[in-house]
Tab-separated table of C-alpha atoms in Angstrom:
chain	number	residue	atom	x	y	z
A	1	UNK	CA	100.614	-101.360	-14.620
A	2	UNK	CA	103.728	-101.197	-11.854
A	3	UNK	CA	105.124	-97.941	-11.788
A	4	UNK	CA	108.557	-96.886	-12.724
A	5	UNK	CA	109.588	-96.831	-8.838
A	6	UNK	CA	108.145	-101.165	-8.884
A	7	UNK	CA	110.275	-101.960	-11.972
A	8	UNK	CA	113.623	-100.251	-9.768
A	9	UNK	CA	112.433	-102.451	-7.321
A	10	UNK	CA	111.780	-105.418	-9.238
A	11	UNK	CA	115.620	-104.831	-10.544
A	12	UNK	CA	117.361	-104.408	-7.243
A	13	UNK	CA	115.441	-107.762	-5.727
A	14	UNK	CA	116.232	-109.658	-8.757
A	15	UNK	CA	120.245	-108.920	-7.786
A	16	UNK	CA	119.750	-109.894	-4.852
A	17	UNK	CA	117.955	-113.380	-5.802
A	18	UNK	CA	120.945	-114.492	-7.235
A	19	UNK	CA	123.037	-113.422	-4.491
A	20	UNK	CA	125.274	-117.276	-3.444
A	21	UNK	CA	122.470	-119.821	-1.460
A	22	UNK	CA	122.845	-120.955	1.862
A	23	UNK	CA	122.407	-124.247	3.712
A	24	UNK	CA	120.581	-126.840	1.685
A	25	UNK	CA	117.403	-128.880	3.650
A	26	UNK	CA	117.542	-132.000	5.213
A	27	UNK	CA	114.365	-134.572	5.777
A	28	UNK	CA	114.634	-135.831	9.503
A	29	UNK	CA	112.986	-133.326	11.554
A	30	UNK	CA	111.095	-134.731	14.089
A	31	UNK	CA	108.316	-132.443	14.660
A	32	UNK	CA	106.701	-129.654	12.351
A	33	UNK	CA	105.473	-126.290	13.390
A	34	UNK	CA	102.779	-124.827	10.679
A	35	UNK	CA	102.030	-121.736	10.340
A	36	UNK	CA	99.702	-120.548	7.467
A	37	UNK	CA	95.562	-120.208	6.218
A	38	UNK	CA	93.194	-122.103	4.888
A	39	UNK	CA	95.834	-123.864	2.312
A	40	UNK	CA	97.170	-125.446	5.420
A	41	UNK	CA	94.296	-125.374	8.286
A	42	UNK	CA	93.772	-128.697	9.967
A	43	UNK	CA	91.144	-127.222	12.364
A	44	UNK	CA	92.130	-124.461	13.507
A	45	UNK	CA	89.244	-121.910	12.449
A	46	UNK	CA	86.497	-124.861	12.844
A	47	UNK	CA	87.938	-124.968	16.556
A	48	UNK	CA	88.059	-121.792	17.008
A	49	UNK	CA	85.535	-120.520	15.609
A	50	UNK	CA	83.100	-122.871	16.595
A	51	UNK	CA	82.332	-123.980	12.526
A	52	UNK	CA	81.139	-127.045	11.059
A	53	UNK	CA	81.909	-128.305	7.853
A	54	UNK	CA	79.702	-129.263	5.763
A	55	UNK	CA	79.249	-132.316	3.630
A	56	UNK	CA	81.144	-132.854	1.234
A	57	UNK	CA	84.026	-131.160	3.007
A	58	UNK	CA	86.814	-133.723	3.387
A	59	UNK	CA	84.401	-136.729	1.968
A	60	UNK	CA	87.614	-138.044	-0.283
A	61	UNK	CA	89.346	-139.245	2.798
A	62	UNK	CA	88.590	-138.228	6.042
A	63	UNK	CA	86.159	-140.334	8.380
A	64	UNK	CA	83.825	-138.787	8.809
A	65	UNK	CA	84.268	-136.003	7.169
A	66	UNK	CA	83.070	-133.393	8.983
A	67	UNK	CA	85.738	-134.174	11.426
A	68	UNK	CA	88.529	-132.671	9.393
A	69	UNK	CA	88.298	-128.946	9.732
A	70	UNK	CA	90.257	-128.874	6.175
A	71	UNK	CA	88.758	-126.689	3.876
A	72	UNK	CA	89.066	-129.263	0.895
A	73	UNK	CA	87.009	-132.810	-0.353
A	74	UNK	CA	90.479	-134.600	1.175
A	75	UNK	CA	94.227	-133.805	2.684
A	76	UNK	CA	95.752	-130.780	1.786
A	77	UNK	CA	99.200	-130.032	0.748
A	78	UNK	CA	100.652	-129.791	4.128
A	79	UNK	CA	99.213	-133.477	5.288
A	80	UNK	CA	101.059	-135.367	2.062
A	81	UNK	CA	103.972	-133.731	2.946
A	82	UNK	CA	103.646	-134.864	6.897
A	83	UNK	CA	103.179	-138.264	5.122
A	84	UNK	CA	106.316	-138.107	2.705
A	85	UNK	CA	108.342	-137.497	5.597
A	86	UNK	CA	106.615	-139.885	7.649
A	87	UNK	CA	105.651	-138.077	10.579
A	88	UNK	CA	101.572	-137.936	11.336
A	89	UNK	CA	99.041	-135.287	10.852
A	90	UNK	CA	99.283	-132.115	12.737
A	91	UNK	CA	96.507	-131.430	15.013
A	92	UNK	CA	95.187	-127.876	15.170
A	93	UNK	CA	96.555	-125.467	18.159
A	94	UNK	CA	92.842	-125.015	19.048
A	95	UNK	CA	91.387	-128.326	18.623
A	96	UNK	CA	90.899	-129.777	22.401
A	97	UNK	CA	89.139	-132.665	21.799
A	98	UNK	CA	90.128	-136.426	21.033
A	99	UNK	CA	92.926	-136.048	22.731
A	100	UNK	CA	95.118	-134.271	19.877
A	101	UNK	CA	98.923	-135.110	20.020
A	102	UNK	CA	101.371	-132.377	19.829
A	103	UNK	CA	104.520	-134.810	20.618
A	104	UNK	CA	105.185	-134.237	16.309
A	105	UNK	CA	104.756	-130.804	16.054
A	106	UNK	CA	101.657	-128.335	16.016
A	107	UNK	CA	99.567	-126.335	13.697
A	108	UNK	CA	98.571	-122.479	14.234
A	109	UNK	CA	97.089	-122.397	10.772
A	110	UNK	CA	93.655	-120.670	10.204
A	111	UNK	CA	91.703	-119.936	7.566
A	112	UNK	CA	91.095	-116.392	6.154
A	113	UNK	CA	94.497	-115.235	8.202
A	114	UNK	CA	96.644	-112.842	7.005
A	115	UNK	CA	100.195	-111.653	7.559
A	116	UNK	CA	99.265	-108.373	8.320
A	117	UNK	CA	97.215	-108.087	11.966
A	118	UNK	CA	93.948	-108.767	11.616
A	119	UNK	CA	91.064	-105.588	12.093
A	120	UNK	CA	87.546	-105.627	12.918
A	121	UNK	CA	86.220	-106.369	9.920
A	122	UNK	CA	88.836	-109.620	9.476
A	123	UNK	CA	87.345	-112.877	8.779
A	124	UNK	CA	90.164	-114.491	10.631
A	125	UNK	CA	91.375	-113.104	14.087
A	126	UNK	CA	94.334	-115.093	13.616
A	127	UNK	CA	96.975	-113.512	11.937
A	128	UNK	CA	100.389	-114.323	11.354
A	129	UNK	CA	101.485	-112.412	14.592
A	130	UNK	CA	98.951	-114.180	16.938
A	131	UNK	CA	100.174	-117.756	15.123
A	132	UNK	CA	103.418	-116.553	16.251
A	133	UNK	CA	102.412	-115.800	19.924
A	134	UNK	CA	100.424	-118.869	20.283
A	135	UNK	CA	103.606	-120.685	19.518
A	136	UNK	CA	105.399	-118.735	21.917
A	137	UNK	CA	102.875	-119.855	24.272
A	138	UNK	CA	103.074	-123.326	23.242
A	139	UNK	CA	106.172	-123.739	23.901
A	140	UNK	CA	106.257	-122.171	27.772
A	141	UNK	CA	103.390	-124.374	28.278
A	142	UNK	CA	105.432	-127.394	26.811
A	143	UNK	CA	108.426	-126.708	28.595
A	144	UNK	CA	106.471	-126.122	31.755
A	145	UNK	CA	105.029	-129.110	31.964
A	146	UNK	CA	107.835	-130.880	31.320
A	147	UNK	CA	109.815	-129.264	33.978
A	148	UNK	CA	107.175	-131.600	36.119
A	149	UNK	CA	108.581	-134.632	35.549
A	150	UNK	CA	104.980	-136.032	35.021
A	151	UNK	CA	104.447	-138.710	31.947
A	152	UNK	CA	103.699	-135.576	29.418
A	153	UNK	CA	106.383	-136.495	26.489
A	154	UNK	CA	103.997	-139.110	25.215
A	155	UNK	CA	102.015	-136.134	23.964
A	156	UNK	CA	104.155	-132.835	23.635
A	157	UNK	CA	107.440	-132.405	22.137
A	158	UNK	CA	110.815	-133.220	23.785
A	159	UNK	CA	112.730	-129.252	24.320
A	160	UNK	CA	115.271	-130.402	21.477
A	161	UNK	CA	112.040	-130.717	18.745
A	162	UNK	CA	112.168	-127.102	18.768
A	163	UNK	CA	115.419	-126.315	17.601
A	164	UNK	CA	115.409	-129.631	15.218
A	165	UNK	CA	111.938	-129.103	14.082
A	166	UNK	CA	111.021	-127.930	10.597
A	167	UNK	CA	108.867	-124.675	10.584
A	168	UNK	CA	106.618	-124.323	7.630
A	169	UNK	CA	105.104	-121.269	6.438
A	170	UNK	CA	102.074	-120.702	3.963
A	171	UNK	CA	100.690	-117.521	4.128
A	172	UNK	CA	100.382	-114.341	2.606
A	173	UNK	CA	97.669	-114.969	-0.342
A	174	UNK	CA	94.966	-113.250	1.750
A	175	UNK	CA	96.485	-110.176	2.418
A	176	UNK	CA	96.761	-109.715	-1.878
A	177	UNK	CA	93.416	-110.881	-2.393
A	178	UNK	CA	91.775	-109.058	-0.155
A	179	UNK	CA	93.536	-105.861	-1.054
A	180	UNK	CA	91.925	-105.842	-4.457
A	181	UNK	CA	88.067	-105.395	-3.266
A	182	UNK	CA	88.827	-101.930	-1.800
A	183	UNK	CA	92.495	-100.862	-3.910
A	184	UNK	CA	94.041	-100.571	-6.784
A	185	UNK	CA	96.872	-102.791	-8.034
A	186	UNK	CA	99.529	-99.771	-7.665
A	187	UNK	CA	98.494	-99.353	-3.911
A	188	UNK	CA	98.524	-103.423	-3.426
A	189	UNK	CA	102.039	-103.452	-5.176
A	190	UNK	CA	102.995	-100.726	-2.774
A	191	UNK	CA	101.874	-102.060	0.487
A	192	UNK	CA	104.401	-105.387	-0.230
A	193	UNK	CA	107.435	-104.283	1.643
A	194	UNK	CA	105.253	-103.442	4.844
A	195	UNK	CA	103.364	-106.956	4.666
A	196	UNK	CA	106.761	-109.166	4.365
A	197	UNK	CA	108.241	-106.509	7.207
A	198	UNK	CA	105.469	-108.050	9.396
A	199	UNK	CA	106.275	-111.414	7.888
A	200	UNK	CA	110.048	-110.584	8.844
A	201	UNK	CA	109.475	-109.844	12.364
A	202	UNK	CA	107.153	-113.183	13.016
A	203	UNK	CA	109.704	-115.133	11.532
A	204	UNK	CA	112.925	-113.373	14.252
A	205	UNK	CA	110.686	-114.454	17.153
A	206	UNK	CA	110.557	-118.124	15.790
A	207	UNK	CA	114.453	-117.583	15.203
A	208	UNK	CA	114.927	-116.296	18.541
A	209	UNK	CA	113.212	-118.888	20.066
A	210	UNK	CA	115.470	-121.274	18.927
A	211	UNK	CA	113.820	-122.003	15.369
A	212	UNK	CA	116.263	-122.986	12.565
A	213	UNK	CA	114.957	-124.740	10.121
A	214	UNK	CA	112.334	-122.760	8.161
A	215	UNK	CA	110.611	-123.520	4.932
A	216	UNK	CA	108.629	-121.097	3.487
A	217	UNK	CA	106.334	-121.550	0.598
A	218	UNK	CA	105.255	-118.383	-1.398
A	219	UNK	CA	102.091	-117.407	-2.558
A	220	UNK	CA	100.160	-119.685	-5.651
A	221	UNK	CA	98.376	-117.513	-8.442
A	222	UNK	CA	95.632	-115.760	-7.164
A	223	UNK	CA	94.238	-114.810	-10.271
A	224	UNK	CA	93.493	-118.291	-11.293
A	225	UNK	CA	91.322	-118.969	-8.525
A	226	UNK	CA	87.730	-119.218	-9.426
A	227	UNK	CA	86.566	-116.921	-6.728
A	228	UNK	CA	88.546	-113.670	-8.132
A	229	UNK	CA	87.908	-114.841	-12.164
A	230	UNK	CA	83.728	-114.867	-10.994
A	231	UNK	CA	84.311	-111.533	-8.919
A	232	UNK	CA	87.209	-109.775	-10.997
A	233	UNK	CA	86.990	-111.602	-14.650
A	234	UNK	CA	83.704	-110.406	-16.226
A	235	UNK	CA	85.324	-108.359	-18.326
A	236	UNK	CA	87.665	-110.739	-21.261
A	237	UNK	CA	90.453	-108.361	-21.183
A	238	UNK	CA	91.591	-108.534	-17.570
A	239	UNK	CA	92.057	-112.755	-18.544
A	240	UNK	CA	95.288	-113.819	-19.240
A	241	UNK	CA	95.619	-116.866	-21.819
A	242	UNK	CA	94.672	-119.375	-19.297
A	243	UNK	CA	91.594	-117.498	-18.172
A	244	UNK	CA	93.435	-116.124	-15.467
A	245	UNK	CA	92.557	-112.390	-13.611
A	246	UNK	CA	96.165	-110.941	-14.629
A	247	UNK	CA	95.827	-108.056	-11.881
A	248	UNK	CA	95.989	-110.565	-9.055
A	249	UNK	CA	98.448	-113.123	-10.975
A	250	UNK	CA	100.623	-109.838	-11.060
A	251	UNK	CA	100.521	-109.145	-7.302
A	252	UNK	CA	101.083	-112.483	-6.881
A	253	UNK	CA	104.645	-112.703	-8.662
A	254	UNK	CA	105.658	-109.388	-7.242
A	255	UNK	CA	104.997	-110.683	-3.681
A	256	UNK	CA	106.327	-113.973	-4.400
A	257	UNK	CA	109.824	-111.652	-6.203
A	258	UNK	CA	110.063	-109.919	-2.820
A	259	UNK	CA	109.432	-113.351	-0.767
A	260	UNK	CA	112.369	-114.582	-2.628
A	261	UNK	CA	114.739	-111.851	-1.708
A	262	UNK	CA	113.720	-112.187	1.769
A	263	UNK	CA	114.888	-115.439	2.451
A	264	UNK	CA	117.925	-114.879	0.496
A	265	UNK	CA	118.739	-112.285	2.857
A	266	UNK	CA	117.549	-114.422	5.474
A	267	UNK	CA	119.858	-117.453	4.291
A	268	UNK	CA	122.533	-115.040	4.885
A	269	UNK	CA	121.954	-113.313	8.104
A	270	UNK	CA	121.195	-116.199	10.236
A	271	UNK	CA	124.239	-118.916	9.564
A	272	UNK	CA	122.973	-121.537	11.530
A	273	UNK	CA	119.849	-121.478	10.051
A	274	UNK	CA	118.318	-123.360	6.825
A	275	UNK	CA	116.179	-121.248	4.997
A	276	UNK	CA	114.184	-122.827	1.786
A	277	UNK	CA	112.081	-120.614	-0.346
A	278	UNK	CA	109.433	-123.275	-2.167
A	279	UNK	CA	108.098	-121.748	-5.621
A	280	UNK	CA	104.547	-122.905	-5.284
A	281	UNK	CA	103.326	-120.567	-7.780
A	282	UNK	CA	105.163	-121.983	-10.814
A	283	UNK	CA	103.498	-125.552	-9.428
A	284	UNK	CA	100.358	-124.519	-9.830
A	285	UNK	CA	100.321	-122.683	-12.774
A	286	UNK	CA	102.049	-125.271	-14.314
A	287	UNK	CA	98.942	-127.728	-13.336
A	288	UNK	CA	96.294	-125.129	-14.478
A	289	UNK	CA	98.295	-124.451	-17.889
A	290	UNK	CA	98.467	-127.705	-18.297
A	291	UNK	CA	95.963	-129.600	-16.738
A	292	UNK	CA	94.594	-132.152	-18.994
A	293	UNK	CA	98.061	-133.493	-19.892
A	294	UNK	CA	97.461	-134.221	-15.724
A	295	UNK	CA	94.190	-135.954	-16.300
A	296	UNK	CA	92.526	-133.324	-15.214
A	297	UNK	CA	89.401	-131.877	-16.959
A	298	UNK	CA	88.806	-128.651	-15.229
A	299	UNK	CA	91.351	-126.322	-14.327
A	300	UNK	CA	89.353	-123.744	-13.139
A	301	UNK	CA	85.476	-124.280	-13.101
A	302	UNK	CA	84.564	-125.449	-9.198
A	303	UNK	CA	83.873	-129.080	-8.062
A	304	UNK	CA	81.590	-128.047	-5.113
A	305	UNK	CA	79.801	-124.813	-6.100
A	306	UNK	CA	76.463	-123.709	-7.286
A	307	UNK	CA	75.808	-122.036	-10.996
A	308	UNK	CA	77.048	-124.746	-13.153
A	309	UNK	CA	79.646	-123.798	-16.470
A	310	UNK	CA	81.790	-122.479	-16.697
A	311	UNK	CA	82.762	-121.497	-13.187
A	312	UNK	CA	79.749	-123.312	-11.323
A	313	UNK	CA	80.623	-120.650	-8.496
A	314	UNK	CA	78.174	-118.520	-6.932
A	315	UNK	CA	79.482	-116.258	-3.954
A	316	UNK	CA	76.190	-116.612	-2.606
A	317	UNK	CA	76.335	-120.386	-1.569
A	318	UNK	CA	79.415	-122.103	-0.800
A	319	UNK	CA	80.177	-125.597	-0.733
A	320	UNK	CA	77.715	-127.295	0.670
A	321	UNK	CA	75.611	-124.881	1.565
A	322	UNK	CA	71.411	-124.530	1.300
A	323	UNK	CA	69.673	-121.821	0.623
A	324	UNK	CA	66.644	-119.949	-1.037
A	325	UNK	CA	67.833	-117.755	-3.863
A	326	UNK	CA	65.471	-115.728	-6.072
A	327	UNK	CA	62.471	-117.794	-4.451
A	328	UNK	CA	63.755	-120.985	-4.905
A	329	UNK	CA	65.622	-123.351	-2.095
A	330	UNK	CA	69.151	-124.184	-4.018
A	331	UNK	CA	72.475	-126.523	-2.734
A	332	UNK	CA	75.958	-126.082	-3.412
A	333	UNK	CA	76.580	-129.862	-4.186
A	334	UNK	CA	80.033	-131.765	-5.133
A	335	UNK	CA	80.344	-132.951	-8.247
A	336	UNK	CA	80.624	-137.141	-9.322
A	337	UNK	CA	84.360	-136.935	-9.360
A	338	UNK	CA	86.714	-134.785	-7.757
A	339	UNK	CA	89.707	-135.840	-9.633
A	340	UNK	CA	88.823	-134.360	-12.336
A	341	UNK	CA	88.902	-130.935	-10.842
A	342	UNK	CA	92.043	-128.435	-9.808
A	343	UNK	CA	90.129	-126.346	-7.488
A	344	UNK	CA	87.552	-127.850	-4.717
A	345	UNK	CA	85.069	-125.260	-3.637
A	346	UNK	CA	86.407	-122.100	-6.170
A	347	UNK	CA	89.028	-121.132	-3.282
A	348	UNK	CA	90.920	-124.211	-2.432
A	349	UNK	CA	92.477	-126.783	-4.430
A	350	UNK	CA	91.192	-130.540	-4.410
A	351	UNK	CA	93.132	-133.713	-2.928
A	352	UNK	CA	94.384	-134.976	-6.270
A	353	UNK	CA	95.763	-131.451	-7.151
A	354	UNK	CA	97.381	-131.624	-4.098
A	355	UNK	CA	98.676	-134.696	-4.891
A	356	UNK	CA	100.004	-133.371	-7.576
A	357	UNK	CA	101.682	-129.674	-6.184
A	358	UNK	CA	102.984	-132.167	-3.212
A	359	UNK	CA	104.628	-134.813	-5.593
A	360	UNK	CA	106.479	-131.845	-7.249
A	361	UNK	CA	107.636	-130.047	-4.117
A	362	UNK	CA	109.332	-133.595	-3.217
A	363	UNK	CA	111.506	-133.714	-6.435
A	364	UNK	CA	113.493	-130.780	-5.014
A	365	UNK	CA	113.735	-128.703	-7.893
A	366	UNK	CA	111.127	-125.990	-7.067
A	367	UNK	CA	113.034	-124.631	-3.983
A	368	UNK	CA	115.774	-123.150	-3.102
A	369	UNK	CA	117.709	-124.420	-2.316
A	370	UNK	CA	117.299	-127.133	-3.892
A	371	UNK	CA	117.132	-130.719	-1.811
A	372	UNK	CA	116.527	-133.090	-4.030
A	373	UNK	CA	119.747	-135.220	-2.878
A	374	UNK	CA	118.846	-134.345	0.881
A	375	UNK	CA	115.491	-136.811	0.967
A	376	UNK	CA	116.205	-140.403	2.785
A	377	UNK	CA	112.498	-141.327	1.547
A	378	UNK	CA	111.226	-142.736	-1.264
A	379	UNK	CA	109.275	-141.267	-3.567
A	380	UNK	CA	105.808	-142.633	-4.848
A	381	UNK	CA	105.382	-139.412	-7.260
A	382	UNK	CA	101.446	-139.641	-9.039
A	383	UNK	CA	102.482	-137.369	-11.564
């Protein structure tokens, strides 16, 4: 339970949520910056980390698919919404070959990263901080060789993209879900403040740089994720109603509470700036509360996974993975149809629930602002 000093807190960020809105988002930006993890990687960790994917990774739509470096059977949330807005896919910071195009934007997104730098025993040496200073980099390196005169705009970003630009952020989900294999929910509750401080003091340098368009999406529920219900939801009582761990669905709205007040505060320190908070959480619970009204069958058992019902999620194997367990050589296979399934692998969501979180981001009415009379596009909504 939240102690008495979380529920003050909880009260005073609440006040300040409904504190009067600032600028409201426009859809003409030409080039997107990403920061983020693996809800948003477009080969960042494969690149730098030297990974393959493994089939089925990215088999829905990608040719072939282990080209993709997304952690998902197809495109993730942050590729429809390139594609509402018609701009093309971001290519990873990283990813050096093919010739990647930055002239649109860039993506520092990794998987495993968390807002709060990395340590030794990270999976991701790419936190939000080193995201931050790559883009830093970036941009001297942009600007540089424009400064050349030489035939480089065809593939990096005119100097006006980056104060036009839109800068997306999706991060923050690893930092609660790691927390809870080595503390207790009252120490994860407490360490909140200090992880959006961090998140604070990324998003300045992007602001100082010239940033001023920044949409920030906060974090889905964690607890629903089949991952933490195999690790943390043996035991009936810690479910919630939808089969949900309600430790780490907690964490998750108290982050996402105090995510909200920042950009409030944010919306009204910096002017010139458009700041959008984007409730992803309510999305997705929405989709896993309700999924078969979706056409949907699963809302929580794995597509790609090894074990079978209810979870078919083994932390053993991942996706796609071979290996001998208890004497006997076993695969983490995909299943016949992926759009029957919310999550992909029992981490990350699947391209037709993406669809679906993506389709309700572009109605307008889960941020806030809101922007729903801001879009020029039209929308071909699924859902």
């Amino acid at each position: 339970m939240a102690t008495k000093n979380s529920v003050l807190q909880i009260i005073v960020i609440l006040l300040a949520i409904f504190l009067p809105v600032g600028k409201s988002i426009k859809f003409n930006y030409p080039a997107v910056f990403n920061f983020g993890d693996s809800n948003s990687d477009t080969g960042e960790m494969t690149a730098g980390r030297g990974w393959q994917l493994p089939l089925p990774y990215g088999q829905t739509y990608f040719k072939p698919p282990s080209s993709s470096g997304r952690f998902s059977d197809g495109r993730l949330l942050i590729d429809l919404l390139m594609n509402a807005m018609e701009l093309p896919f971001l290519n990873a910071y990283l990813d050096s070959v093919g010739l990647p195009s930055f002239k649109k934007g860039c993506n520092f997104a990794a998987a495993g990263s968390t807002i709060l730098p990395a340590t030794a025993t990270s999976i991701c040496p790419f936190s939000f901080g080193i995201q931050v200073n790559q883009f830093l980099r970036f941009k001297a390196r942009v600007l540089e060789l424009l400064a050349k005169g030489k035939n480089f705009s065809k593939y990096l970003p005119t100097e006006d993209f980056f104060s036009k630009g839109l800068y997306m952020f999706d991060i923050g989900q690893n930092d609660l879900a790691g927390a809870f294999y080595s503390k207790t929910l009252d120490q994860i509750l407490a360490s909140i403040p200090t992880i959006l401080l961090e998140f604070e003091t990324g998003l300045k340098k992007l602001y100082d740089q010239g940033g001023r368009n920044f949409w920030i999406h906060n974090t889905g529920p964690l607890g629903c994720l089949t991952q933490n219900v195999a690790k943390f939801g043996t035991d009936p009582s810690r479910l919630d109603e939808r089969g949900c761990v309600s430790s780490h669905n907690e964490a998750a709205k108290l982050f996402n509470l105090q995510l909200h007040a920042l950009t409030k505060k944010l919306q009204g320190q910096y002017a010139d700036a458009n700041v959008v908070y984007v409730d992803i959480f309510l999305i997705k619970y929405e989709l896993i509360s309700n999924y078969s009204r979706y056409g949907f069958e699963q809302s929580i058992m794995a597509c790609c996974g090894y074990g079978g019902p209810p979870l078919n999620y083994d932390s053993q194997i991942t996706c796609g993975q071979t290996k001998t367990l208890n004497g006997t050589s076993v695969t983490a296979k995909g299943c016949r149809d992926s759009t029957d399934y919310v999550s992909w692998d029992g981490i990350h969501y699947t391209e037709a629930a993406n669809q679906f979180v993506s389709s309700k981001i572009l109605t307008g009415k889960y941020s806030d602002p809101p922007f729903s009379d801001k879009m020029p596009f039209l929308l071909k909504l699924k859902f």
